[in-house]
Structure formats: structure tokens, C-alpha cells
Short mmCIF file of C-alpha atoms in Angstrom, two decimals:
data_model
loop_
_atom_site.label_atom_id
_atom_site.label_comp_id
_atom_site.label_asym_id
_atom_site.label_seq_id
_atom_site.Cartn_x
_atom_site.Cartn_y
_atom_site.Cartn_z
CA MET A 401 69.66 -19.34 221.71
CA SER A 402 67.14 -18.14 224.49
CA ASN A 403 64.07 -19.87 226.57
CA ILE A 404 63.03 -16.42 226.26
CA ASN A 405 59.67 -17.19 224.60
CA ASP A 406 59.10 -20.36 227.35
CA TYR A 407 59.56 -18.38 229.58
CA PHE A 408 57.18 -15.74 228.60
CA ALA A 409 54.10 -18.20 227.84
CA GLN A 410 54.47 -19.75 231.12
CA SER A 411 54.47 -16.11 232.59
CA GLU A 412 50.85 -15.28 231.00
CA LEU A 413 50.29 -17.98 232.75
CA ALA A 414 50.95 -17.63 235.95
CA GLN A 415 49.72 -14.03 235.87
CA ALA A 416 46.06 -15.37 234.38
CA ALA A 417 45.84 -17.81 237.12
CA TYR A 418 45.01 -14.53 239.26
CA GLY A 419 42.13 -14.29 237.49
CA THR A 420 38.28 -16.28 238.77
CA PHE A 421 36.56 -18.36 236.38
CA PRO A 422 32.82 -18.77 236.85
CA SER A 423 32.08 -22.66 235.38
CA ASN A 424 35.81 -22.50 233.65
CA VAL A 425 34.68 -19.76 231.68
CA MET A 426 37.64 -17.37 230.76
CA THR A 427 36.44 -14.16 229.38
CA ALA A 428 38.40 -11.10 229.15
CA THR A 429 36.83 -8.96 230.64
CA GLU A 430 38.10 -11.19 233.85
CA LEU A 431 41.58 -11.62 232.24
CA THR A 432 42.23 -6.73 231.69
CA ASN A 433 40.61 -5.90 235.14
CA ASP A 434 43.28 -5.05 238.12
CA VAL A 435 43.54 -7.86 239.48
CA VAL A 436 45.10 -9.80 235.99
CA GLY A 437 46.13 -6.63 234.84
CA MET A 438 46.45 -7.88 230.92
CA SER A 439 45.31 -5.24 228.36
CA SER A 440 42.54 -5.83 225.54
CA ASN A 441 44.93 -6.99 222.81
CA GLN A 442 46.90 -9.78 225.55
CA ALA A 443 43.90 -10.90 226.17
CA ASN A 444 41.61 -11.47 223.66
CA GLU A 445 45.14 -13.18 222.03
CA PHE A 446 45.46 -15.35 225.68
CA ILE A 447 41.38 -16.64 225.15
CA SER A 448 42.03 -17.74 221.75
CA LYS A 449 44.97 -20.11 222.80
CA TRP A 450 43.91 -21.42 226.05
CA GLN A 451 41.14 -23.04 227.53
CA VAL A 452 40.33 -23.36 231.70
CA VAL A 453 39.70 -26.59 231.90
CA ALA A 454 39.22 -26.75 235.84
CA GLN A 455 40.06 -23.85 238.92
CA SER A 456 40.26 -24.36 242.92
CA PRO A 457 39.01 -20.51 243.66
CA TYR A 458 40.62 -18.28 247.21
CA SER A 459 39.16 -20.22 249.77
CA ILE A 460 39.48 -20.93 253.65
CA THR A 461 42.40 -23.23 252.64
CA GLY A 462 44.51 -20.05 250.75
CA PHE A 463 45.60 -21.41 247.66
CA SER A 464 43.97 -20.79 244.05
CA ALA A 465 45.32 -22.90 241.39
CA THR A 466 44.03 -23.25 237.64
CA VAL A 467 44.78 -25.85 235.24
CA PHE A 468 44.96 -24.53 231.53
CA GLU A 469 44.67 -26.45 228.42
CA SER A 470 46.45 -25.62 224.99
CA ARG A 471 44.33 -25.00 222.02
CA GLU A 472 46.90 -26.24 220.01
CA ASP A 473 48.24 -29.82 221.44
CA GLY A 474 46.36 -30.58 224.72
CA ALA A 475 48.81 -30.20 226.89
CA LYS A 476 47.76 -29.63 230.42
CA TYR A 477 49.11 -26.57 232.44
CA LEU A 478 48.55 -26.09 236.04
CA ALA A 479 48.99 -22.12 236.57
CA ILE A 480 49.13 -21.76 240.93
CA ARG A 481 48.42 -17.22 242.06
CA GLY A 482 50.43 -15.75 244.27
CA THR A 483 50.60 -13.96 247.74
CA GLU A 484 47.43 -12.80 248.79
CA LEU A 485 47.04 -10.07 251.28
CA SER A 486 44.86 -13.07 253.80
CA ALA A 487 45.15 -14.87 256.84
CA ASN A 488 46.36 -17.70 255.17
CA ASP A 489 48.85 -16.69 253.20
CA VAL A 490 50.37 -14.82 256.13
CA VAL A 491 51.39 -18.01 257.79
CA SER A 492 51.86 -19.89 254.42
CA SER A 493 54.52 -17.03 254.09
CA THR A 494 55.54 -17.07 258.18
CA LEU A 495 56.28 -20.55 257.47
CA LEU A 496 58.99 -19.76 254.69
CA ALA A 497 60.18 -17.43 256.52
CA LEU A 498 61.44 -19.72 259.33
CA GLY A 499 62.87 -22.45 256.95
CA TRP A 500 59.35 -24.88 257.37
CA PRO A 501 60.12 -27.09 254.45
CA SER A 502 56.51 -26.81 252.24
CA ASN A 503 55.12 -30.67 253.55
CA PHE A 504 53.89 -28.10 256.64
CA ASN A 505 52.72 -25.77 253.97
CA PRO A 506 49.06 -25.24 254.30
CA GLN A 507 48.37 -24.64 251.00
CA PHE A 508 50.69 -26.97 249.33
CA LEU A 509 48.98 -30.00 251.57
CA ALA A 510 45.25 -28.62 250.50
CA LEU A 511 46.78 -28.25 246.99
CA LYS A 512 48.50 -31.61 246.69
CA SER A 513 45.33 -32.74 247.50
CA GLN A 514 43.00 -30.90 245.19
CA ILE A 515 45.32 -32.82 242.80
CA GLU A 516 45.33 -35.97 243.90
CA ASN A 517 41.87 -36.53 245.02
CA VAL A 518 39.92 -34.37 242.80
CA TRP A 519 41.62 -33.36 239.52
CA MET A 520 44.11 -36.98 239.21
CA GLN A 521 40.60 -38.73 239.46
CA ASP A 522 38.74 -36.63 236.49
CA PRO A 523 40.17 -38.02 232.97
CA ALA A 524 39.10 -34.55 231.41
CA VAL A 525 41.83 -32.98 233.37
CA LEU A 526 44.75 -34.82 235.06
CA GLN A 527 44.35 -38.34 234.94
CA ASN A 528 46.94 -40.20 233.36
CA GLN A 529 48.13 -36.69 232.09
CA ASN A 530 51.85 -34.90 232.39
CA PHE A 531 51.63 -31.05 232.99
CA VAL A 532 53.59 -28.41 233.69
CA VAL A 533 53.45 -26.55 236.92
CA THR A 534 53.95 -22.43 236.88
CA GLY A 535 53.52 -20.01 239.80
CA HIS A 536 53.89 -16.01 240.85
CA SER A 537 55.36 -15.22 244.25
CA LEU A 538 54.11 -18.29 246.86
CA GLY A 539 52.70 -19.22 244.04
CA GLY A 540 55.89 -19.82 242.48
CA HIS A 541 56.75 -21.78 246.00
CA LEU A 542 54.32 -24.12 245.78
CA ALA A 543 54.77 -25.28 241.91
CA ALA A 544 58.29 -26.41 242.61
CA ALA A 545 56.77 -28.33 245.20
CA ILE A 546 54.46 -29.94 243.13
CA LYS A 547 56.93 -30.49 240.51
CA SER A 548 59.10 -32.74 243.31
CA SER A 549 55.54 -34.31 244.47
CA PHE A 550 54.31 -35.72 241.69
CA PRO A 551 56.33 -37.48 238.58
CA GLN A 552 53.17 -35.88 236.37
CA ALA A 553 54.67 -32.53 236.06
CA THR A 554 57.61 -32.88 233.70
CA GLN A 555 58.57 -28.86 234.12
CA GLY A 556 58.14 -25.87 236.56
CA TYR A 557 58.48 -22.43 236.46
CA LEU A 558 58.89 -19.64 239.10
CA PHE A 559 58.83 -15.96 238.67
CA ASN A 560 59.75 -13.60 241.81
CA ALA A 561 59.09 -17.39 244.20
CA PRO A 562 60.92 -17.14 247.59
CA GLY A 563 63.30 -20.58 247.90
CA VAL A 564 63.86 -22.81 250.52
CA GLY A 565 65.44 -22.47 253.83
CA GLY A 566 64.07 -18.98 254.50
CA ILE A 567 65.74 -16.36 256.87
CA LEU A 568 66.91 -19.01 259.00
CA GLY A 569 69.22 -21.38 256.59
CA ASN A 570 69.43 -24.57 256.29
CA VAL A 571 66.81 -24.98 258.90
CA ALA A 572 64.15 -26.89 256.52
CA ASP A 573 66.85 -29.45 254.34
CA SER A 574 67.74 -30.82 258.24
CA LEU A 575 63.73 -31.07 259.58
CA ALA A 576 62.99 -32.43 256.32
CA SER A 577 66.34 -34.95 256.59
CA VAL A 578 64.91 -36.16 260.18
CA LEU A 579 60.87 -36.02 259.51
CA GLY A 580 62.41 -38.84 256.30
CA LEU A 581 61.03 -36.23 254.12
CA GLY A 582 62.29 -35.61 250.36
CA ASN A 583 63.84 -32.22 249.45
CA ILE A 584 62.65 -30.37 246.36
CA SER A 585 64.27 -30.99 243.22
CA THR A 586 65.33 -28.95 240.63
CA ASP A 587 65.57 -31.12 237.56
CA ASN A 588 63.95 -29.26 234.37
CA LEU A 589 63.23 -26.48 236.56
CA TRP A 590 63.28 -22.01 235.81
CA ASN A 591 63.76 -20.15 238.16
CA VAL A 592 62.78 -16.41 237.21
CA ARG A 593 63.56 -13.28 238.48
CA SER A 594 63.44 -9.86 238.02
CA SER A 595 66.72 -7.73 237.93
CA GLU A 596 65.34 -4.57 239.53
CA GLY A 597 63.85 -4.05 242.23
CA ILE A 598 63.72 -4.83 245.71
CA SER A 599 61.83 -8.49 246.56
CA PHE A 600 61.11 -9.58 250.11
CA VAL A 601 59.63 -13.32 249.06
CA ALA A 602 61.59 -13.88 245.88
CA GLY A 603 64.76 -13.04 248.29
CA LEU A 604 63.41 -15.64 251.03
CA GLY A 605 65.49 -18.68 250.84
CA TYR A 606 68.02 -21.00 248.81
CA GLN A 607 67.03 -20.39 245.71
CA LEU A 608 65.39 -23.04 243.57
CA GLY A 609 66.13 -24.55 240.03
CA THR A 610 68.42 -22.40 236.44
CA ALA A 611 68.03 -19.21 237.92
CA THR A 612 67.76 -16.43 235.46
CA SER A 613 67.72 -12.90 235.72
CA ILE A 614 65.00 -10.69 233.25
CA GLN A 615 65.82 -6.97 232.72
CA THR A 616 62.68 -4.94 234.18
CA GLU A 617 61.94 -1.54 235.10
CA ALA A 618 62.47 -1.34 238.94
CA THR A 619 58.54 0.22 239.33
CA ASN A 620 56.85 -2.97 241.18
CA SER A 621 59.03 -5.18 239.78
CA HIS A 622 57.87 -7.58 242.09
CA GLY A 623 55.01 -8.26 240.37
CA ILE A 624 54.11 -10.51 237.16
CA SER A 625 52.77 -7.76 234.90
CA THR A 626 56.07 -6.34 235.26
CA LEU A 627 57.56 -9.35 234.48
CA VAL A 628 55.65 -10.30 231.58
CA ASP A 629 56.00 -6.50 230.14
CA ALA A 630 59.89 -7.39 230.32
CA LEU A 631 59.52 -11.02 228.55
CA ALA A 632 57.08 -9.41 225.86
CA VAL A 633 59.10 -7.14 224.66
CA GLN A 634 62.36 -9.79 224.46
CA ALA A 635 59.95 -12.11 222.98
CA VAL A 636 60.00 -9.50 220.10
CA TYR A 637 63.37 -9.12 220.02
CA ALA A 638 63.98 -12.93 219.88
CA LYS A 639 61.53 -13.51 217.39
CA LEU A 640 63.06 -11.10 214.83
CA VAL A 641 66.78 -12.67 215.61
CA PRO A 642 66.01 -16.16 217.47
CA SER A 643 70.19 -17.24 218.65
CA ILE A 644 69.85 -13.92 220.17
CA SER A 645 70.84 -14.86 223.80
CA GLU A 646 69.16 -14.01 227.33
CA THR A 647 72.70 -11.85 228.81
CA GLN A 648 71.66 -10.34 225.06
CA LEU A 649 68.84 -8.87 225.32
CA ASN A 650 69.04 -8.06 228.74
CA SER A 651 71.52 -5.99 227.88
CA ILE A 652 69.24 -4.21 225.59
CA LEU A 653 66.49 -3.10 227.58
CA ASP A 654 69.73 -2.39 230.54
CA ALA A 655 71.25 0.27 227.78
CA LEU A 656 67.71 1.73 226.65
CA GLY A 657 67.11 2.35 230.03
CA SER A 658 70.33 4.23 230.17
CA LEU A 659 69.95 6.49 227.16
CA ASN A 660 68.70 10.34 227.20
CA ASP A 661 66.50 12.37 224.63
CA SER A 662 67.03 14.16 222.18
CA THR A 663 66.89 17.47 225.27
CA SER A 664 69.40 15.17 226.99
CA ALA A 665 66.04 14.05 229.71
CA PRO A 666 66.71 10.72 231.10
CA ILE A 667 64.55 7.76 229.59
CA ASN A 668 62.76 6.06 232.79
CA LYS A 669 60.09 3.96 230.58
CA THR A 670 63.29 0.91 229.27
CA LEU A 671 60.24 -1.22 227.40
CA GLU A 672 58.51 1.32 226.09
CA SER A 673 61.64 2.59 224.11
CA ALA A 674 63.07 -0.65 223.68
CA LEU A 675 59.58 -0.78 221.25
CA ASP A 676 60.27 1.98 219.94
CA ALA A 677 63.71 1.12 218.53
CA LEU A 678 62.24 -1.53 217.15
CA ARG A 679 59.96 0.98 215.50
CA PHE A 680 63.09 2.68 213.78
CA ILE A 681 64.99 -0.07 212.68
CA ALA A 682 61.43 -1.17 210.28
CA LEU A 683 59.89 1.28 210.19
CA GLY A 684 62.54 4.74 210.08
CA PRO A 685 62.28 7.51 211.76
CA SER A 686 58.52 8.67 213.37
CA ASP A 687 57.19 11.07 215.86
CA ALA A 688 54.94 7.86 216.87
CA LYS A 689 56.43 7.31 219.99
CA THR A 690 55.56 4.92 222.67
CA ASP A 691 54.41 6.89 225.18
CA THR A 692 52.08 5.23 227.86
CA ARG A 693 52.29 1.50 229.38
CA ALA A 694 48.59 0.89 227.67
CA LYS A 695 49.62 1.69 224.60
CA MET A 696 53.05 -0.30 224.95
CA LYS A 697 50.82 -3.19 225.73
CA ASN A 698 48.95 -2.99 222.88
CA GLU A 699 51.86 -3.21 220.38
CA TRP A 700 54.15 -5.51 221.43
CA ARG A 701 50.79 -8.02 221.40
CA LEU A 702 50.35 -7.49 217.79
CA ALA A 703 54.15 -6.89 216.90
CA ALA A 704 54.56 -10.54 218.59
#
């Protein structure tokens, strides 16, 4: 049995963390803009499941994080936004590349202070509450550091995130030992990575947690939307066959991406082909193919 449904839910939270929600109001317009990149159906369903209880939007500190609450059971989830093209993120990413531990990362220090001094003092946010932390790219690295720093953080999900130690190897561990700083715990930490393409950020350092490779398309493989799309399609398959493994799911998508169409032309739209295959099984032969990414996003949402 796979953890695909959990990975999918957490990846959507990591994607939504790229949104800005004034007065903690989440709208479909914000979730479907070019920054977040959800489809209309995806955004509306996401809003039906989650609400924003607090957000520290992107600022001079260089981090942005959102506390979401499940409408079903009230559970709290901290989602941390990923890399921005800004001076602050360049500094933080450079520190990662050089192997500096999270304790010296300015974004981590600012986020840690926000959690301790603001959100954990508010009973409506994180006071006396456990939470799950998730993040994409640099946000995933920060998520791992937060999980290590707060016992209330029971689980952590990283999506295409850098590890620790940087390109200089084990410098971070050595420095942390000298200064008496604890290493990042990898318990209940899941590291989900795209299988295709090259990502410098995701390749930094020693990788944390239980590593899982998800079959994706090569285009923009580092982006969170690419992972969300792949996990969404795999979640549809997992719903039909709950016992299916992650290896089997990856093999299905990999095989579909290697097929040729009736004219012997390569099929490069792996995810669209995966949905078309399900449609064929459930409804029989049809000329109604999933020929655009927007259509694919709406169809996998309806199928799920």
C-alpha cells in the first residue's frame, strides 16, 4: 500500500503556501493565479477542505508560511513557501550550498520566532496544538528544521527540497557538533522528489527523511505544480486499487510516457495518457482525449 494520498494532500498545501491571503481569506482567484497555479476545480475543492487561520506573508525576513486548518477535523498544518527570486532567498540558498546548518539560516530564525512568539501564543492558531509541517524547495528544508525544533510538529513533508551539508559535504554536521547544535531528526519525515529533470536546489546536501521518487514529466520538474499533478493522477489510480504500491504507480506512468500513438508518434503527455487509459478502462473506447494540461487538471480532480 502506498502513501500517495498523504503525499498528494501535503503537496497541495505546499502549493497553496505560494498564495497570499489578506485577512486570512482564501479565494479561488488567488489559488488560480500564475504564482500558485491551481485549476478552478482544484482551487474550489481545496477551499472546501481547508481554511487559513494565520499567515506570515513574504517580507523582509525572506520567509512566508501559512497555517491551514482542516475543515473536517480541525487539525493544523503549517505550509512553508519555497524559493523566491530575491536577495534573501539567494543568501539562504547560498548558506545551504555551503553547508551551513539551519540554525544560521536567517529565514529559519525568523520563522522559528514567528512560531514561538506569535502562533504558539494564540489559542486559535498553534497554542497547545500539534501540527504537520510541509514545504516545497527551500520551504521543504525549513520544514525539516522546524520539525526537528518543535516536538509539536509530528510529521514533516518535503517536496524537491535541499538536504543538509551542502555541496561541501559534512561541514554542517561538524560545525553543529562544535557549537552544540542538534542534527535534524529524520523520524516521520518524508522526502518526495520528482523523478525527471535536473534540480540544483533539490540536489543540495545529504537528503533527509524517507526518500520517495515520484514519476513526473521532465518539464519544470522542480516546480511544485509538476509534483502535484503527478501525485493527483497517481492518487486516482490508488483510489481504484488501494493496495497498489508506489513502485507500481511509477511504473504505470513511466510506461504510459514511453508509448506511441496510432501514427507511431511519441506520446509525451504522460499524465494525460494516464487519465485516458483510465477512461478507456471505465468507459470503453472514446475519441475524447485529454489533450491539454488545463483539461487534465480538471479531469483528474473530477475523477478523484
